[in-house]
Short mmCIF file of C-alpha atoms and ligand atoms in Angstrom, two decimals:
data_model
loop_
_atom_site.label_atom_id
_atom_site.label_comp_id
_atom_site.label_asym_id
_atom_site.label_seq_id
_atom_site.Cartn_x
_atom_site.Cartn_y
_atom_site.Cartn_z
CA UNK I 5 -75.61 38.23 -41.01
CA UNK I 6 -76.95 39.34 -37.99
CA UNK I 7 -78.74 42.82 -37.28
CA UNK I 8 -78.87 44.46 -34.08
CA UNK I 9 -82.67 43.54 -34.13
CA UNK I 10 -82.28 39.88 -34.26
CA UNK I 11 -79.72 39.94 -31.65
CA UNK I 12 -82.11 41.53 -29.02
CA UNK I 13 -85.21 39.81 -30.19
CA UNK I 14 -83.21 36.21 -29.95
CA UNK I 15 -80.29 36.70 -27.19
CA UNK I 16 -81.25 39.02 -24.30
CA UNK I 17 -83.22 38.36 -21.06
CA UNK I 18 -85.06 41.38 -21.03
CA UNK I 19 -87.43 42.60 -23.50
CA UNK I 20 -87.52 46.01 -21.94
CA UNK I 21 -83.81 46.36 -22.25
CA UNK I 22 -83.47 45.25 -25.78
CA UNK I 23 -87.06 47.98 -26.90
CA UNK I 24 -85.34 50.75 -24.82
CA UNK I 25 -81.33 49.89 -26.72
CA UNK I 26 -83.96 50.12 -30.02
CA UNK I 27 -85.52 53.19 -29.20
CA UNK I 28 -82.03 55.03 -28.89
CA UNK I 29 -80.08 53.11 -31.74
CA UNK I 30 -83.15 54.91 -33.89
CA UNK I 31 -82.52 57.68 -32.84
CA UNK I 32 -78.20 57.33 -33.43
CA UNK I 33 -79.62 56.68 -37.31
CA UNK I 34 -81.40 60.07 -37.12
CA UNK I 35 -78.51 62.07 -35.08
CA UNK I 36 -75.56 60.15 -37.86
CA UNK I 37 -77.95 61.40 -41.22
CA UNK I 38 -77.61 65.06 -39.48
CA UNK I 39 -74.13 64.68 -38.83
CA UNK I 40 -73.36 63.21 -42.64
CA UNK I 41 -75.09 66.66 -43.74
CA UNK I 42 -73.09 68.83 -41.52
CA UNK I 43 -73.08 72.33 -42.38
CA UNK I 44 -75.74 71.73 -44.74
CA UNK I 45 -78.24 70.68 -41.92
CA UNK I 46 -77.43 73.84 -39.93
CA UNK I 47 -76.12 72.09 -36.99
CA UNK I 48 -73.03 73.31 -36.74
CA UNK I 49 -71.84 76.29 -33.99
CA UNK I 50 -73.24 77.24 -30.60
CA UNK I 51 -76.93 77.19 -29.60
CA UNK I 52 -76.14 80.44 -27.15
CA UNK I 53 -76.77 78.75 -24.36
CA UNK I 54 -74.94 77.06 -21.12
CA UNK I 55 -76.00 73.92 -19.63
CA UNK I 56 -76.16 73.51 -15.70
CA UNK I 57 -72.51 73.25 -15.43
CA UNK I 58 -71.35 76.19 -17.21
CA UNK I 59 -70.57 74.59 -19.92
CA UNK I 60 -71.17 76.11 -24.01
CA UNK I 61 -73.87 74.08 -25.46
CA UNK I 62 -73.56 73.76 -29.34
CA UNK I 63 -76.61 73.57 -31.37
CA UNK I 64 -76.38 69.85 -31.86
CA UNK I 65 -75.67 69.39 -28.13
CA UNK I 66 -78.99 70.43 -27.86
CA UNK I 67 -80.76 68.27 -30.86
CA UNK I 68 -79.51 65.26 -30.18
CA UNK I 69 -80.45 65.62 -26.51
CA UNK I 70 -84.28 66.21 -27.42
CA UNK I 71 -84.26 63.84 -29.87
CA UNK I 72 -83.41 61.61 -27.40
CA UNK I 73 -85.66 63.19 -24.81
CA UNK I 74 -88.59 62.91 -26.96
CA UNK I 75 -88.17 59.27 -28.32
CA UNK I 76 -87.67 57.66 -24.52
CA UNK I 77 -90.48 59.73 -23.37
CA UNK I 78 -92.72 58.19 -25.99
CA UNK I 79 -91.13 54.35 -24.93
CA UNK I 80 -93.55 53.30 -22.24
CA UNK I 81 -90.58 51.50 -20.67
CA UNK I 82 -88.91 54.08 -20.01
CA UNK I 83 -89.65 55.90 -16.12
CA UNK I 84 -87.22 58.55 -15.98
CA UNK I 85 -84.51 60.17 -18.23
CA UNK I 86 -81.11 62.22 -17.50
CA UNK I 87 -78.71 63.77 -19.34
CA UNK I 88 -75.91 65.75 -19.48
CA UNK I 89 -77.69 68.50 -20.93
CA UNK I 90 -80.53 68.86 -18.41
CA UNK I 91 -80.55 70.17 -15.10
CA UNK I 92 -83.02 67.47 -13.66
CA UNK I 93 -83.93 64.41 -14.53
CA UNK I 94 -87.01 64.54 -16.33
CA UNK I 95 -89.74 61.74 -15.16
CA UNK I 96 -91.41 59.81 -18.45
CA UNK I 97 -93.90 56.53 -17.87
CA UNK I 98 -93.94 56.11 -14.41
CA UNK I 99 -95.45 52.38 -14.88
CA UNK I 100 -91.51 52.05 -17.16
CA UNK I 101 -89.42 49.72 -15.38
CA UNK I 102 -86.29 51.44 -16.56
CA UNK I 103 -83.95 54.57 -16.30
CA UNK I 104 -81.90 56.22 -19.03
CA UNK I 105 -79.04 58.63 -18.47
CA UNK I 106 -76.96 59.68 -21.73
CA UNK I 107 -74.63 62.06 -23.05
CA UNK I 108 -76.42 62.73 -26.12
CA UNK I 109 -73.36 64.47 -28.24
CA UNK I 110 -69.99 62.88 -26.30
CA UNK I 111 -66.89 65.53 -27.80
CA UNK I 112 -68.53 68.45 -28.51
CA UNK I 113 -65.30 70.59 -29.38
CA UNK I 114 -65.35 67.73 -32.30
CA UNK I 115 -68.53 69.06 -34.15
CA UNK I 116 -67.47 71.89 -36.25
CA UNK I 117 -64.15 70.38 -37.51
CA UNK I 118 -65.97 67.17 -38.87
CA UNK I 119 -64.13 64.60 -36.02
CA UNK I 120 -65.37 61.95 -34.57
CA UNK I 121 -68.72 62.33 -31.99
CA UNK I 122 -70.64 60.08 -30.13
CA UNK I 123 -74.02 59.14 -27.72
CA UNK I 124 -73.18 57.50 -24.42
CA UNK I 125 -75.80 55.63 -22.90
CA UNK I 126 -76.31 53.62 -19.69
CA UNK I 127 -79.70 51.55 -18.80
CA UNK I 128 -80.75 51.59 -15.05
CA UNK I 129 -83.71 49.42 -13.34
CA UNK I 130 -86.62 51.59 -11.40
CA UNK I 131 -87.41 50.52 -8.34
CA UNK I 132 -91.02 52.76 -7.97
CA UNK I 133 -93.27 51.69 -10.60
CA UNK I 134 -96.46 53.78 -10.92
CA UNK I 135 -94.54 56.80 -9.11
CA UNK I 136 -92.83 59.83 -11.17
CA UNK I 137 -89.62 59.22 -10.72
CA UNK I 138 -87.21 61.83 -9.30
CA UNK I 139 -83.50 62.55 -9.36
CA UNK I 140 -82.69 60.25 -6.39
CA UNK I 141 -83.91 57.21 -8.15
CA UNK I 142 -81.24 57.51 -10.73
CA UNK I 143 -78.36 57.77 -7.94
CA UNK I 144 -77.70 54.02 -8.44
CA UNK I 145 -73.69 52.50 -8.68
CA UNK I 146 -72.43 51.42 -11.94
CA UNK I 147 -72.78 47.88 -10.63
CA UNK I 148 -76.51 48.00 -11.55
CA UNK I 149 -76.50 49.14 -14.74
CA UNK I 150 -78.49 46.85 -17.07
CA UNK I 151 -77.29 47.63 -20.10
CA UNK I 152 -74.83 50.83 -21.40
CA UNK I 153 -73.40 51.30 -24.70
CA UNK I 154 -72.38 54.49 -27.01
CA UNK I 155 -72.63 55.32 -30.60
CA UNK I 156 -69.79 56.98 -32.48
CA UNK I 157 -70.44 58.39 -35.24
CA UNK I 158 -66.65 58.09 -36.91
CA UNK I 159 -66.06 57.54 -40.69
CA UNK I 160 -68.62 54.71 -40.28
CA UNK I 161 -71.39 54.65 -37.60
CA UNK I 162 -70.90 52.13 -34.71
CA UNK I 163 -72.68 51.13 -32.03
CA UNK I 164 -70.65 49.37 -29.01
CA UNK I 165 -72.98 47.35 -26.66
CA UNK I 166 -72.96 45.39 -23.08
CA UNK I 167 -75.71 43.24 -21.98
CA UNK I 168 -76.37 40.49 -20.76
CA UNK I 169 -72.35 40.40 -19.79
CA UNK I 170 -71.65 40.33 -23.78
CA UNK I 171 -69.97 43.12 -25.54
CA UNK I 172 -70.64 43.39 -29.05
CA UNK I 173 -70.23 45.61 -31.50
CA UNK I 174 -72.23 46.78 -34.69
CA UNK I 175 -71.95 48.89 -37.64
CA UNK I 176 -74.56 50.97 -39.00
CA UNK I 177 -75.08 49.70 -42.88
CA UNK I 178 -76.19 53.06 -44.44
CA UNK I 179 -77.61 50.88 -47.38
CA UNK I 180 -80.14 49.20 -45.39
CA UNK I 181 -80.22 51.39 -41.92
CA UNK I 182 -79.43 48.00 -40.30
CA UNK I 183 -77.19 48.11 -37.23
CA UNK I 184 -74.93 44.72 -38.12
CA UNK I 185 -72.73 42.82 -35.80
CA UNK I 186 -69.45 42.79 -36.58
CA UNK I 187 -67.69 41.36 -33.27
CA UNK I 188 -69.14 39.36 -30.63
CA UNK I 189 -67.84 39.19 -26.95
CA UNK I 190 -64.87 42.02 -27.37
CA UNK I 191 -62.32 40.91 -25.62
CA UNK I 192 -59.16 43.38 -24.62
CA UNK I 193 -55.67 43.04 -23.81
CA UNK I 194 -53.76 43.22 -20.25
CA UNK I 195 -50.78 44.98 -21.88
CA UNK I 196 -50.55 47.85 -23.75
CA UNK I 197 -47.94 50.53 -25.28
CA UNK I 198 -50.42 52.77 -25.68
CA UNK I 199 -52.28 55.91 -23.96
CA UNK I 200 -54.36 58.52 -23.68
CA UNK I 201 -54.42 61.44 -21.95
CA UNK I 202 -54.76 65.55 -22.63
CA UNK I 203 -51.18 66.20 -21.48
CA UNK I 204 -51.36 70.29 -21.44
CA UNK I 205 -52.99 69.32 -18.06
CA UNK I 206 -49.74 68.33 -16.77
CA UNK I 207 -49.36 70.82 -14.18
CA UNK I 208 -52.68 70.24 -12.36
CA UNK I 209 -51.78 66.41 -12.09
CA UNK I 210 -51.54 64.77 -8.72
CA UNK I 211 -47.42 63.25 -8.22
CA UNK I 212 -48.27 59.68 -9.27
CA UNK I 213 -49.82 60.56 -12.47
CA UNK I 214 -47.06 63.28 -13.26
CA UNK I 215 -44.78 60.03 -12.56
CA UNK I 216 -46.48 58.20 -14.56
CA UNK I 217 -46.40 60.15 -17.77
CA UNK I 218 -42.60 60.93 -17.17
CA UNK I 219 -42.04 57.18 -17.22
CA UNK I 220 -44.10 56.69 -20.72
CA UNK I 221 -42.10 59.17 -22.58
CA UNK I 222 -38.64 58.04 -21.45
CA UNK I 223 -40.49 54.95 -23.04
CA UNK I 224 -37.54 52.35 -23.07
CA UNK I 225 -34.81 54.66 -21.97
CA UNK I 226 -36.58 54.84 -18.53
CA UNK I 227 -37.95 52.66 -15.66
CA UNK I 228 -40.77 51.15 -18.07
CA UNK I 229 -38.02 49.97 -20.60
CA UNK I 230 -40.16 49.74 -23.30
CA UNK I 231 -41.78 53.05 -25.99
CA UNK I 232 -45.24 54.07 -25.22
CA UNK I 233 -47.32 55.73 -28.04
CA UNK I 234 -49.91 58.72 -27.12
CA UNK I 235 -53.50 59.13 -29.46
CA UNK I 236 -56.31 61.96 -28.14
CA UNK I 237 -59.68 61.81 -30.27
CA UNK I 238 -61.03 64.33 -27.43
CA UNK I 239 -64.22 62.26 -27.27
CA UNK I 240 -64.31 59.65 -25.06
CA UNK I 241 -66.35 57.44 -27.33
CA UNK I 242 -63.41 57.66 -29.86
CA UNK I 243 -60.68 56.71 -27.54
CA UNK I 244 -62.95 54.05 -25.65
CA UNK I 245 -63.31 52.61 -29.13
CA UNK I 246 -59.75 52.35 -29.99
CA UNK I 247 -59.37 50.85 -26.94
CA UNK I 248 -62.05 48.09 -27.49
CA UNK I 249 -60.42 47.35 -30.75
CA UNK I 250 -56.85 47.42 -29.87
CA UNK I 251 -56.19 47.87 -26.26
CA UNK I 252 -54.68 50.80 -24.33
CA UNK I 253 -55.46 52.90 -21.49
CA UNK I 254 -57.17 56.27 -21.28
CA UNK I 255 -57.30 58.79 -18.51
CA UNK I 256 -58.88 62.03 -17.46
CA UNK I 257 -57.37 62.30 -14.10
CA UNK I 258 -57.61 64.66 -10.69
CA UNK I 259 -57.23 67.42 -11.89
CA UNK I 260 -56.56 70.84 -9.61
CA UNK I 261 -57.48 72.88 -12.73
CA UNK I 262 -61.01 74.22 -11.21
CA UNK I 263 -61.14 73.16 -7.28
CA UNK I 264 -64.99 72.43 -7.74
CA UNK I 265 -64.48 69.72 -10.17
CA UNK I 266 -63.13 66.29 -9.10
CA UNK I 267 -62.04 65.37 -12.51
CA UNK I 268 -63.36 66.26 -15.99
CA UNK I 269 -65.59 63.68 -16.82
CA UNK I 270 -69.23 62.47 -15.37
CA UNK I 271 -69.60 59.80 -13.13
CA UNK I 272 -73.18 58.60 -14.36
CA UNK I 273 -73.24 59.14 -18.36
CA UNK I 274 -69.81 59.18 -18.91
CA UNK I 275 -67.02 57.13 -17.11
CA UNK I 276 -70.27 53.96 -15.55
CA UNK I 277 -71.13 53.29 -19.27
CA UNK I 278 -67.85 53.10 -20.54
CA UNK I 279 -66.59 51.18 -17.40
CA UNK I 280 -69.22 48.50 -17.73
CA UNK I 281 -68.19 47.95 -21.45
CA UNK I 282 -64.31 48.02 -20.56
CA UNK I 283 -64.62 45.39 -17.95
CA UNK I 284 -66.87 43.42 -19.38
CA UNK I 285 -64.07 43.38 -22.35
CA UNK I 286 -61.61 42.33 -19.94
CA UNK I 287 -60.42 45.68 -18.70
CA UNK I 288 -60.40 47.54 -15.77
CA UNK I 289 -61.83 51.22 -15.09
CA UNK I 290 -60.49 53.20 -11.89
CA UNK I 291 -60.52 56.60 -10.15
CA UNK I 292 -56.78 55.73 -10.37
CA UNK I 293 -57.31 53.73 -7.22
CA UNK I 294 -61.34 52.52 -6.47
CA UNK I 295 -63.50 51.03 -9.10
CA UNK I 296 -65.77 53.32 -10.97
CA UNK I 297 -68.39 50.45 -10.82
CA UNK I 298 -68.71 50.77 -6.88
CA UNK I 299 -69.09 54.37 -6.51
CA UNK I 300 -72.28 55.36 -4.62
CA UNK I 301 -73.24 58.57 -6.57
CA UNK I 302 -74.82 61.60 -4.48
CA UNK I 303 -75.06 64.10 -7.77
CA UNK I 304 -76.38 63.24 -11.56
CA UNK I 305 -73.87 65.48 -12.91
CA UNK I 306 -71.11 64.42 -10.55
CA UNK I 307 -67.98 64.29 -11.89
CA UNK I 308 -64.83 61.83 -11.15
CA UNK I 309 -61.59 61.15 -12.91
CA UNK I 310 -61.09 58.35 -15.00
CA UNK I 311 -58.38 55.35 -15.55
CA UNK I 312 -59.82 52.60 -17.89
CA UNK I 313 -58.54 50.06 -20.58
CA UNK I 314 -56.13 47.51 -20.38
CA UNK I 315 -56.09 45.54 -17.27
CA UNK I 316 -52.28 45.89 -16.12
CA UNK I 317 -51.72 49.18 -17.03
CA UNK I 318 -54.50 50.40 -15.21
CA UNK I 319 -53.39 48.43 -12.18
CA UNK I 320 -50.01 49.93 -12.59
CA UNK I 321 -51.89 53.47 -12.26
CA UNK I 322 -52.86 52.04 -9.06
CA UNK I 323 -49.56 51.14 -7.96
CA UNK I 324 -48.25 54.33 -8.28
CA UNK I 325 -51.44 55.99 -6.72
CA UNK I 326 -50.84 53.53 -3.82
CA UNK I 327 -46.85 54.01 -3.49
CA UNK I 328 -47.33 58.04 -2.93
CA UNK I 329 -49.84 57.49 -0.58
CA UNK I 330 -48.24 55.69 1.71
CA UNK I 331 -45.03 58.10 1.53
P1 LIG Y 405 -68.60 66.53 -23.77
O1 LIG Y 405 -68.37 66.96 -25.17
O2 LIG Y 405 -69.78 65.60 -23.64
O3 LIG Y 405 -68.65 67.65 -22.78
O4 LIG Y 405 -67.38 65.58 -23.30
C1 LIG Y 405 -66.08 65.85 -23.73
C2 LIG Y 405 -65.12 65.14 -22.83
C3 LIG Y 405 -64.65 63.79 -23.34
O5 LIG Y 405 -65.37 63.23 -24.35
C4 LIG Y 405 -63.23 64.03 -23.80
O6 LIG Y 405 -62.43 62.93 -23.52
C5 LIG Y 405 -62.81 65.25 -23.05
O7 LIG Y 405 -63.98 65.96 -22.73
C6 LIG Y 405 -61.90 66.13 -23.86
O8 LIG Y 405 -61.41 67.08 -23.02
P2 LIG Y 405 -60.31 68.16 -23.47
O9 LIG Y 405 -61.07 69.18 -24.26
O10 LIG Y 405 -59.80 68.70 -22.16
O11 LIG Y 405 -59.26 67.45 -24.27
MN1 LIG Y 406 -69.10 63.75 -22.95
MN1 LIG Y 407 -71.87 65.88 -24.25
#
């Protein structure tokens, strides 16, 4: 058997990487105990509050994000921290060698009817030891990431993880509070019949993607030949998961719904972890056409729309993308 602890402290490069991975897997034991007591830990419902981009924050929005806060401020690795559910990033150990962005409750609408939730997390190096670091430090592509990974707390607690170019994947043993490794370099594959997508959006889609979704449900009475299946956790972590277990594509695409928002999703906590981990297993992760990976960020809380899982599909996306474009 091995535990998430003997992993780090025998496989990965870094010793930073693996103490800063430990530091927030302690604190997905603490945020999964609250989560198994539900109602009776009070965390359920709103906290009354919005964060900076208008969005509700519910009361265990809000925990889990200081939870978080506090533990990486306290990890001497750690420079700088940003999430979701803070306006700024908030500077930590300025000698830290290390950034951390997360989404410290991934599916929020999920809380209060007992679905699946996650953490998102994603691992940058610092480049100003023995400064505070700012906002701008953080504003670093995908491509650098040193390490990202989520926790979903599901009917059993998991924790998916890339380093070192490895994606594994643990479950939390609530006997022992050992994270254990269950698979070792998740692989995914090309094809799929199966997608995600929240299709009440329809009418704000761009062409290609309304194309695209026509030609799924005709499934094999259409172009595709072939039936398509849809699932919708509405948490990324959950359909990310399926998707590292079984293949399949998921997509939050450009959107017109609100004109100030390029897509639902957020470039740096959401769609860079979960990119690194899908490639890494073999997929691919696109805007619909660009790599999420090589995106030069200019905001923390930017947002971008999202194309990721199996490899072909999501080049088909692209296909289409590229075939109306050059109408
Ligand atoms: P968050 O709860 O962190 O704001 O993120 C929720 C995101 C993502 O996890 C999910 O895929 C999507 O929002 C669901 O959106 P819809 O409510 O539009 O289905
Ligand atoms: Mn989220
Ligand atoms: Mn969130």
């Amino acid at each position: 058997m091995t535990t998430l602890t003997h992993y780090l402290n025998d496989h990965t490069a870094n010793p930073a990487v693996s103490d800063v991975i430990t530091t927030i897997t302690e604190v997905g034991k603490t945020i999964s105990q609250l989560l198994r007591k539900g109602a009776l830990a009070d965390i359920l419902g709103e906290a009354g509050n919005q964060n900076i981009q208008g969005e509700d924050q519910k009361k265990l929005d809000v925990l889990a994000n200081d939870l978080l806060l506090d533990a990486l401020a306290q990890n001497s690795h750690c420079a700088g921290v940003a999430s979701e559910e803070l306006d700024n990033a908030t500077p930590a150990n300025a000698d830290g060698s290390l950034l951390v962005l997360f989404d410290p409750l991934d599916g929020s609408s999920n809380i209060d009817i007992n679905m699946a939730v996650g953490t998102i997390f994603s691992i940058l190096p610092y480049q100003r030891q023995g400064e505070d670091s700012e906002n701008e430090d953080f504003l670093q592509a995908g491509n650098q990431q040193l390490a990202a990974g989520y926790l979903l707390y599901g009917t059993s607690t998991m924790l998916a993880l890339t380093v070192d170019d490895n994606v594994l994947m643990f479950s939390l043993d609530p006997d022992s509070g050992d994270y254990v490794l269950i698979e070792d370099k998740v692989q995914i594959d090309a094809d799929t019949s199966e997608y995600a997508i929240n299709g009440s959006n329809y009418r704000y889609w761009c062409a290609p993607m309304q194309q695209y979704i026509d030609e799924l449900i005709a499934g094999k009475d259409g172009v595709r030949g072939r039936n398509f299946n849809t699932r919708w956790v509405a948490a990324m972590v959950g359909d990310v998961h399926r998707i590292l277990c079984r293949g399949g594509l998921f997509t939050y695409p450009f959107d017109t719904k609100d004109a100030k928002k390029a897509g639902k999703l957020r470039l740096m906590y959401e769609a860079n972890p979960m990119s690194l981990l899908i490639e890494r297993a073999g997929g691919s992760a696109t805007d619909a056409v660009n790599r999420i990976l090589d995106i030069e960020p200019t905001d923390i809380h930017q947002r971008v729309p999202v194309v990721l899982g199996s490899k072909n599909e999501v080049s088909y996306v692209k296909d289409l993308h590229m075939q109306h474009a050059s109408k």
